[in-house]
mmCIF file of C-alpha atoms in Angstrom:
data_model
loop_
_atom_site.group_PDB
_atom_site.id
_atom_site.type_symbol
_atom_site.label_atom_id
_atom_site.label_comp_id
_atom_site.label_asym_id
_atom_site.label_seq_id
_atom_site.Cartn_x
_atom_site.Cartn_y
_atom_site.Cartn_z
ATOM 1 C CA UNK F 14 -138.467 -71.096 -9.390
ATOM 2 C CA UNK F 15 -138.440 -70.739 -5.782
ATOM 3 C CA UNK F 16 -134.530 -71.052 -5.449
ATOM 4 C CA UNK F 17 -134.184 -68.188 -7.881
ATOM 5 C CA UNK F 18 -136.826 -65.784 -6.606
ATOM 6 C CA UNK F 19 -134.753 -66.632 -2.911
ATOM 7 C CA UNK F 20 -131.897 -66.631 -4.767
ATOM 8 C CA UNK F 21 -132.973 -62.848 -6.264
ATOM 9 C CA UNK F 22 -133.781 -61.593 -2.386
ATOM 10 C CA UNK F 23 -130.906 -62.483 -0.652
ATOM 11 C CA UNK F 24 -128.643 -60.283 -4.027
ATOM 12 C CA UNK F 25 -131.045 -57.326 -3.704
ATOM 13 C CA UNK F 26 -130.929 -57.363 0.261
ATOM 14 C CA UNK F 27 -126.689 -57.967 0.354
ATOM 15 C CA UNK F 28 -126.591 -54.733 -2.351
ATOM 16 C CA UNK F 29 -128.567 -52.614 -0.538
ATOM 17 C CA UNK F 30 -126.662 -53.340 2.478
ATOM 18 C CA UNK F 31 -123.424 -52.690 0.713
ATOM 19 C CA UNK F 32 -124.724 -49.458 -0.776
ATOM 20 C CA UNK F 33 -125.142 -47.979 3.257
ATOM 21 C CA UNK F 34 -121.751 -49.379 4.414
ATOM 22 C CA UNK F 35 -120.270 -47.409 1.513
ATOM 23 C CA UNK F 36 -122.491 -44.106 2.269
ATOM 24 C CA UNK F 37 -121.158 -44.473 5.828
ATOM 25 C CA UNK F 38 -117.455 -44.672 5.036
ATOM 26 C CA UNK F 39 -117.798 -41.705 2.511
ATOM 27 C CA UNK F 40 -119.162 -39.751 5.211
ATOM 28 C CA UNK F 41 -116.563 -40.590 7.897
ATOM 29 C CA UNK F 42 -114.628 -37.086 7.668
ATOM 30 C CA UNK F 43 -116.832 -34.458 9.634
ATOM 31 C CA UNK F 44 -116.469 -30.968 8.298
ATOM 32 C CA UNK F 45 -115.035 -30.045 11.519
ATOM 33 C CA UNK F 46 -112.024 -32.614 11.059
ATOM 34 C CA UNK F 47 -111.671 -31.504 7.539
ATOM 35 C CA UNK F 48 -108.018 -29.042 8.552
ATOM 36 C CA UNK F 49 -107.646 -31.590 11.690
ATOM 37 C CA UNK F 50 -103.638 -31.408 12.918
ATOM 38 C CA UNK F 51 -102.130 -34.466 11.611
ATOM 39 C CA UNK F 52 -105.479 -35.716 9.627
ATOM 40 C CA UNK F 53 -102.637 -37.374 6.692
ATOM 41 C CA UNK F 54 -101.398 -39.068 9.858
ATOM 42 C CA UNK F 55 -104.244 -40.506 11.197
ATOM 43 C CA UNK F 56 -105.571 -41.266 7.659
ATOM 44 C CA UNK F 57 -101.895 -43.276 6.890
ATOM 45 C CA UNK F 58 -101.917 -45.291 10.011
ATOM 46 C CA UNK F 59 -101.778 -49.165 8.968
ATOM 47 C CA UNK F 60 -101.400 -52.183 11.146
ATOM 48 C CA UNK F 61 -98.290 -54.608 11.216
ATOM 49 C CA UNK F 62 -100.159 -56.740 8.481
ATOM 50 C CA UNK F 63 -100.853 -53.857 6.215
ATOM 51 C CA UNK F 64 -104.816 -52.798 7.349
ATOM 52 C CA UNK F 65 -106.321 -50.181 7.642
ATOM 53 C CA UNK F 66 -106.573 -48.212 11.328
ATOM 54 C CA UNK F 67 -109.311 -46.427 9.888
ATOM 55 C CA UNK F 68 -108.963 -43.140 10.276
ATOM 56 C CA UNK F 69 -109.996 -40.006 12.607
ATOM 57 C CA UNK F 70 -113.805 -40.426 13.264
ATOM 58 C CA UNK F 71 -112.390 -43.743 14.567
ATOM 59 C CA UNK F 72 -109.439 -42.441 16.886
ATOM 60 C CA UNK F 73 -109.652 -41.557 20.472
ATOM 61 C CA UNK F 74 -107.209 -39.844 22.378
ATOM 62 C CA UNK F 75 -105.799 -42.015 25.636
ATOM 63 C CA UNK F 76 -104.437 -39.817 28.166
ATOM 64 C CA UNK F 77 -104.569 -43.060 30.986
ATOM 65 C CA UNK F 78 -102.711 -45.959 29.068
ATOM 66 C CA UNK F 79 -100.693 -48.085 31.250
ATOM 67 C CA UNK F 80 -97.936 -51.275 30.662
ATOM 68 C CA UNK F 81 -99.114 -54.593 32.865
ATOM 69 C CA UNK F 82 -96.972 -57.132 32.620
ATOM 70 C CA UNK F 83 -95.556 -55.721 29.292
ATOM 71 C CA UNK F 84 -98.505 -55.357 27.575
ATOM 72 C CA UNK F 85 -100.483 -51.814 27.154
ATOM 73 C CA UNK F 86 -103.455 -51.524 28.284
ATOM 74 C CA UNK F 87 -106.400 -48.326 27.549
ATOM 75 C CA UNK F 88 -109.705 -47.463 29.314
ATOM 76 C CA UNK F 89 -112.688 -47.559 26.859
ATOM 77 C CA UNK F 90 -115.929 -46.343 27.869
ATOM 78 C CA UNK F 91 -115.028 -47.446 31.576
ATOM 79 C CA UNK F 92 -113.540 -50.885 30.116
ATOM 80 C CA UNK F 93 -109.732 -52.335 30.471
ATOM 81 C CA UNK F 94 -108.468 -53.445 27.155
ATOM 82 C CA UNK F 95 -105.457 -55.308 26.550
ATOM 83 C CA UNK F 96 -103.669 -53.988 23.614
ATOM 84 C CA UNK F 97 -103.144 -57.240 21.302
ATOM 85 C CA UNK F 98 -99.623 -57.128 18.954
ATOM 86 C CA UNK F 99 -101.435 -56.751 16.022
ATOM 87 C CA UNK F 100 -103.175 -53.530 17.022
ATOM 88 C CA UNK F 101 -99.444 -52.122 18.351
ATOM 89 C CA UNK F 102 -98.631 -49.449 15.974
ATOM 90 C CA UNK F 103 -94.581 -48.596 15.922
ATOM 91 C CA UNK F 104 -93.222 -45.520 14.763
ATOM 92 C CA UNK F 105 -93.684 -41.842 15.957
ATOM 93 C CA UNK F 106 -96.979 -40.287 17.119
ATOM 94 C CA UNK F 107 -97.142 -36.335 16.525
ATOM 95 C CA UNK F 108 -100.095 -35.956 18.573
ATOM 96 C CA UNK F 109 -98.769 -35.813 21.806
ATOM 97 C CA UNK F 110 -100.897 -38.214 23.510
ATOM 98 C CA UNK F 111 -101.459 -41.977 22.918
ATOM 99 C CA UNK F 112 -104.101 -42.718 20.768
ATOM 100 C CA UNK F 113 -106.766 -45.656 20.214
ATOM 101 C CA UNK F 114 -108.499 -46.724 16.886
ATOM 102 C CA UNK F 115 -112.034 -48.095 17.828
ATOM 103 C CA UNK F 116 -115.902 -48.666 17.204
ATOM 104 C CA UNK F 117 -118.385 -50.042 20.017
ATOM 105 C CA UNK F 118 -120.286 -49.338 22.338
ATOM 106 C CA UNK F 119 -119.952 -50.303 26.013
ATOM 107 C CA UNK F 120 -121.021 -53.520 25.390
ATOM 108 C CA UNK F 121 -118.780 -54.377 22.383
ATOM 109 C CA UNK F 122 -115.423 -52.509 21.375
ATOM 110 C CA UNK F 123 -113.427 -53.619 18.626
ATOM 111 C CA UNK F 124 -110.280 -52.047 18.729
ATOM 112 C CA UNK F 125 -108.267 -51.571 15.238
ATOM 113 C CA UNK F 126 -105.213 -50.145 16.569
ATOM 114 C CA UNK F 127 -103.413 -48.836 19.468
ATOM 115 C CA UNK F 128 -100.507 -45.600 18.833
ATOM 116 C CA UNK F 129 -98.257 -45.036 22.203
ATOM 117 C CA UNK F 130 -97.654 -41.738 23.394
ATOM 118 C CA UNK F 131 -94.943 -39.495 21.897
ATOM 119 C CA UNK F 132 -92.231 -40.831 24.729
ATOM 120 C CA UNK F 133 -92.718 -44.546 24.159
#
């Protein structure tokens, strides 16, 4: 009986935490990104592997990224990142600017994907 009751906790506690995650992603688009330039653009960005970059309540513009030892690198919150192959996005950037897909703080950033500038 114990099992189940346990069993009936741990169901009710994983739903309710789905139920938030989903609020949140529902209200990633900010009114004031809702005619954003190149919103279909940020929205369609996909990694190598076929996931989601998120979309623009996740991107950053990078106005300092820099190529060490032929990898990129971007500034986050005050933080050098190495730009991994699977976040490298190919293809052309409209935005003028390099741009960075990420969520953290300064203590942890995951990065989802990394766009070079316009001339790269």
């Amino acid at each position: 009986m114990q099992k189940i009751i346990c069993l009936c906790i741990a169901f009710i506690v994983l739903v309710v935490g789905a139920a938030g995650v989903v609020q949140q992603a529902k209200a990633r688009w900010k009114p004031e990104n809702a005619d954003a330039p190149y919103r279909d653009w940020f929205a369609q960005q996909r990694t190598r592997e076929g996931w989601s970059c998120c979309d623009l309540s996740d991107a950053h513009p990078v106005y300092d990224a820099y190529i060490n030892e032929g990898k990129w690198h971007v500034l986050i919150l005050g933080k050098d990142y190495e730009i991994q192959p699977y976040q490298l996005l190919s293809g052309p950037n409209p935005t003028g600017h390099a741009v960075v897909w990420y969520a953290g703080n300064g203590d942890y950033v995951w990065i989802f994907c990394f766009a070079p500038g316009p001339m790269y």
